mmCIF file of C-alpha atoms and ligand atoms in Angstrom:
data_model
loop_
_atom_site.group_PDB
_atom_site.id
_atom_site.type_symbol
_atom_site.label_atom_id
_atom_site.label_comp_id
_atom_site.label_asym_id
_atom_site.label_seq_id
_atom_site.Cartn_x
_atom_site.Cartn_y
_atom_site.Cartn_z
ATOM 1 C CA UNK A 1 26.705 -13.695 -14.844
ATOM 2 C CA UNK A 2 23.676 -12.552 -12.839
ATOM 3 C CA UNK A 3 24.317 -12.295 -9.112
ATOM 4 C CA UNK A 4 21.672 -12.675 -6.450
ATOM 5 C CA UNK A 5 20.771 -10.225 -3.705
ATOM 6 C CA UNK A 6 18.644 -11.232 -0.736
ATOM 7 C CA UNK A 7 16.543 -8.345 0.638
ATOM 8 C CA UNK A 8 15.390 -8.947 4.210
ATOM 9 C CA UNK A 9 12.623 -6.996 5.908
ATOM 10 C CA UNK A 10 11.859 -7.227 9.610
ATOM 11 C CA UNK A 11 8.795 -6.873 11.821
ATOM 12 C CA UNK A 12 5.805 -4.737 10.881
ATOM 13 C CA UNK A 13 7.156 -3.892 7.441
ATOM 14 C CA UNK A 14 4.379 -6.095 6.041
ATOM 15 C CA UNK A 15 2.036 -3.295 7.186
ATOM 16 C CA UNK A 16 3.600 -0.625 4.983
ATOM 17 C CA UNK A 17 1.007 1.464 3.199
ATOM 18 C CA UNK A 18 -1.292 1.612 6.207
ATOM 19 C CA UNK A 19 1.266 1.758 9.039
ATOM 20 C CA UNK A 20 1.982 5.317 10.260
ATOM 21 C CA UNK A 21 1.875 6.764 6.719
ATOM 22 C CA UNK A 22 3.077 10.156 8.002
ATOM 23 C CA UNK A 23 6.393 8.428 8.811
ATOM 24 C CA UNK A 24 6.603 5.576 6.308
ATOM 25 C CA UNK A 25 4.619 6.965 3.352
ATOM 26 C CA UNK A 26 2.033 5.208 1.242
ATOM 27 C CA UNK A 27 4.252 2.685 -0.552
ATOM 28 C CA UNK A 28 3.509 -0.955 0.218
ATOM 29 C CA UNK A 29 6.187 -3.609 0.665
ATOM 30 C CA UNK A 30 4.857 -5.252 -2.520
ATOM 31 C CA UNK A 31 5.393 -2.031 -4.497
ATOM 32 C CA UNK A 32 8.938 -1.674 -3.119
ATOM 33 C CA UNK A 33 9.616 -5.311 -4.031
ATOM 34 C CA UNK A 34 8.364 -4.702 -7.578
ATOM 35 C CA UNK A 35 10.576 -1.604 -7.961
ATOM 36 C CA UNK A 36 13.601 -3.548 -6.660
ATOM 37 C CA UNK A 37 12.979 -6.440 -9.014
ATOM 38 C CA UNK A 38 12.814 -4.048 -11.994
ATOM 39 C CA UNK A 39 15.858 -2.085 -10.927
ATOM 40 C CA UNK A 40 17.712 -5.355 -10.308
ATOM 41 C CA UNK A 41 17.027 -6.517 -13.867
ATOM 42 C CA UNK A 42 18.725 -3.427 -15.281
ATOM 43 C CA UNK A 43 21.688 -3.903 -12.954
ATOM 44 C CA UNK A 44 22.285 -7.609 -13.607
ATOM 45 C CA UNK A 45 20.996 -8.563 -10.155
ATOM 46 C CA UNK A 46 18.451 -11.210 -9.291
ATOM 47 C CA UNK A 47 16.493 -9.864 -6.305
ATOM 48 C CA UNK A 48 14.881 -12.109 -3.724
ATOM 49 C CA UNK A 49 12.641 -10.230 -1.285
ATOM 50 C CA UNK A 50 11.468 -11.562 2.099
ATOM 51 C CA UNK A 51 9.729 -10.276 5.238
ATOM 52 C CA UNK A 52 9.360 -11.800 8.688
ATOM 53 C CA UNK A 53 8.040 -10.678 12.052
ATOM 54 C CA UNK A 54 10.217 -13.291 13.765
ATOM 55 C CA UNK A 55 13.813 -12.633 14.874
ATOM 56 C CA UNK A 56 14.932 -16.273 14.541
ATOM 57 C CA UNK A 57 13.629 -16.522 11.006
ATOM 58 C CA UNK A 58 15.614 -13.436 10.014
ATOM 59 C CA UNK A 59 18.729 -14.979 11.617
ATOM 60 C CA UNK A 60 18.128 -18.210 9.646
ATOM 61 C CA UNK A 61 17.806 -16.245 6.408
ATOM 62 C CA UNK A 62 21.023 -14.304 7.026
ATOM 63 C CA UNK A 63 22.812 -17.630 7.618
ATOM 64 C CA UNK A 64 21.299 -19.022 4.407
ATOM 65 C CA UNK A 65 22.740 -16.052 2.484
ATOM 66 C CA UNK A 66 26.278 -17.232 3.369
ATOM 67 C CA UNK A 67 26.048 -19.988 0.733
ATOM 68 C CA UNK A 68 23.206 -18.974 -1.523
ATOM 69 C CA UNK A 69 23.434 -15.236 -2.186
ATOM 70 C CA UNK A 70 26.047 -12.751 -3.320
ATOM 71 C CA UNK A 71 24.896 -9.794 -1.198
ATOM 72 C CA UNK A 72 22.368 -8.712 1.416
ATOM 73 C CA UNK A 73 20.118 -5.690 1.930
ATOM 74 C CA UNK A 74 18.672 -5.554 5.439
ATOM 75 C CA UNK A 75 15.899 -3.455 6.905
ATOM 76 C CA UNK A 76 15.546 -5.199 10.257
ATOM 77 C CA UNK A 77 12.785 -2.877 11.498
ATOM 78 C CA UNK A 78 12.769 -2.665 15.300
ATOM 79 C CA UNK A 79 15.289 -5.551 15.576
ATOM 80 C CA UNK A 80 17.822 -3.048 14.199
ATOM 81 C CA UNK A 81 17.911 -1.492 17.658
ATOM 82 C CA UNK A 82 17.750 -4.641 19.792
ATOM 83 C CA UNK A 83 19.124 -7.759 18.137
ATOM 84 C CA UNK A 84 22.614 -8.976 19.000
ATOM 85 C CA UNK A 85 21.608 -12.318 17.439
ATOM 86 C CA UNK A 86 21.039 -10.637 14.096
ATOM 87 C CA UNK A 87 24.323 -8.719 14.424
ATOM 88 C CA UNK A 88 26.221 -11.959 15.087
ATOM 89 C CA UNK A 89 24.607 -13.640 12.070
ATOM 90 C CA UNK A 90 25.536 -10.654 9.883
ATOM 91 C CA UNK A 91 29.120 -10.619 11.183
ATOM 92 C CA UNK A 92 29.395 -14.309 10.271
ATOM 93 C CA UNK A 93 28.179 -13.620 6.734
ATOM 94 C CA UNK A 94 31.085 -12.367 4.685
ATOM 95 C CA UNK A 95 29.270 -10.948 1.686
ATOM 96 C CA UNK A 96 28.504 -7.279 0.926
ATOM 97 C CA UNK A 97 25.710 -5.990 3.185
ATOM 98 C CA UNK A 98 23.769 -2.731 3.108
ATOM 99 C CA UNK A 99 21.397 -1.538 5.819
ATOM 100 C CA UNK A 100 18.306 0.356 4.695
ATOM 101 C CA UNK A 101 15.608 2.258 6.602
ATOM 102 C CA UNK A 102 12.639 4.032 5.087
ATOM 103 C CA UNK A 103 12.629 6.734 7.750
ATOM 104 C CA UNK A 104 15.546 8.818 8.950
ATOM 105 C CA UNK A 105 16.196 6.948 12.190
ATOM 106 C CA UNK A 106 18.566 9.689 13.392
ATOM 107 C CA UNK A 107 15.767 12.255 13.414
ATOM 108 C CA UNK A 108 13.455 10.040 15.454
ATOM 109 C CA UNK A 109 13.341 8.863 19.091
ATOM 110 C CA UNK A 110 16.680 8.379 20.853
ATOM 111 C CA UNK A 111 16.270 4.574 21.016
ATOM 112 C CA UNK A 112 16.249 4.425 17.204
ATOM 113 C CA UNK A 113 19.617 6.169 16.892
ATOM 114 C CA UNK A 114 21.586 3.066 17.777
ATOM 115 C CA UNK A 115 21.762 0.280 15.196
ATOM 116 C CA UNK A 116 23.315 -3.134 15.830
ATOM 117 C CA UNK A 117 22.985 -3.832 12.098
ATOM 118 C CA UNK A 118 25.269 -0.859 11.308
ATOM 119 C CA UNK A 119 28.124 -2.610 13.112
ATOM 120 C CA UNK A 120 28.100 -5.297 10.404
ATOM 121 C CA UNK A 121 26.870 -3.383 7.351
ATOM 122 C CA UNK A 122 29.197 -1.899 4.723
ATOM 123 C CA UNK A 123 26.907 1.100 4.369
ATOM 124 C CA UNK A 124 23.578 2.507 5.511
ATOM 125 C CA UNK A 125 20.846 4.414 3.663
ATOM 126 C CA UNK A 126 17.989 5.956 5.611
ATOM 127 C CA UNK A 127 15.281 8.556 5.188
ATOM 128 C CA UNK A 128 14.699 8.109 1.447
ATOM 129 C CA UNK A 129 11.709 5.770 1.623
ATOM 130 C CA UNK A 130 11.561 2.765 -0.693
ATOM 131 C CA UNK A 131 13.994 4.459 -3.078
ATOM 132 C CA UNK A 132 16.721 3.665 -0.539
ATOM 133 C CA UNK A 133 16.445 -0.021 -1.474
ATOM 134 C CA UNK A 134 17.047 0.842 -5.144
ATOM 135 C CA UNK A 135 20.090 2.925 -4.234
ATOM 136 C CA UNK A 136 21.405 0.002 -2.190
ATOM 137 C CA UNK A 137 21.003 -2.255 -5.253
ATOM 138 C CA UNK A 138 22.940 0.244 -7.382
ATOM 139 C CA UNK A 139 25.776 0.275 -4.912
ATOM 140 C CA UNK A 140 25.828 -3.545 -4.735
ATOM 141 C CA UNK A 141 25.882 -3.796 -8.542
ATOM 142 C CA UNK A 142 29.020 -1.692 -8.500
ATOM 143 C CA UNK A 143 30.578 -3.761 -5.709
ATOM 144 C CA UNK A 144 29.683 -7.070 -7.395
ATOM 145 C CA UNK A 145 30.752 -5.847 -10.843
ATOM 146 C CA UNK A 146 27.464 -6.553 -12.608
ATOM 147 C CA UNK A 147 27.038 -3.085 -14.136
ATOM 148 C CA UNK A 148 27.012 -3.491 -17.903
ATOM 149 C CA UNK A 149 28.480 -0.034 -18.617
ATOM 150 C CA UNK A 150 31.546 -0.572 -16.418
HETATM 151 C C1 DQA B 1 12.513 1.246 10.198
HETATM 152 C C2 DQA B 1 12.918 2.116 11.401
HETATM 153 C C3 DQA B 1 12.812 1.326 12.688
HETATM 154 O O1 DQA B 1 13.171 2.156 13.791
HETATM 155 C C4 DQA B 1 11.398 0.846 12.894
HETATM 156 O O2 DQA B 1 11.315 0.043 14.056
HETATM 157 C C5 DQA B 1 10.859 0.129 11.709
HETATM 158 C C6 DQA B 1 11.137 0.655 10.389
HETATM 159 C C7 DQA B 1 12.495 2.065 8.877
HETATM 160 O O3 DQA B 1 12.518 1.444 7.824
HETATM 161 O O4 DQA B 1 12.424 3.297 8.921
HETATM 162 O O5 DQA B 1 10.109 -0.843 11.839
HETATM 163 O O6 DQA B 1 13.457 0.210 10.056
#
């Protein structure tokens, strides 16, 4: 049976493609969504992709995933480094969770080295651009047992 993965994107990720391309590349969020949808199809995963600039909305969506989704991928943008509210919502959501960042946050400013999201995530992928989301989907397919070959 197909399982569903909710992919959450935080503030300013709607600007991908034009936002600091030397750091984030030229991919848009729409092109990453498209790639995830396609990759999900091959992995037996139904991918639902969302973006918000609002912390509370992201918290609401994480809570929604408790009943409606089988796994989460989270790129919380700057809230990664600030949001205890998001951490608490993630800790309360007992489904597989993977944190993704386009850039390598460990090579950047000191304040980006700490992630609240990491305290709740099963794993973290950073520095591989939009491809990181696809890798997260592959890992979740294995965890959720949707891989056809296995
Ligand atoms: C980001 C890294 C964060 O530090 C930053 O605030 C973002 C994007 C990334 O995907 O590399 O908005 O999460």
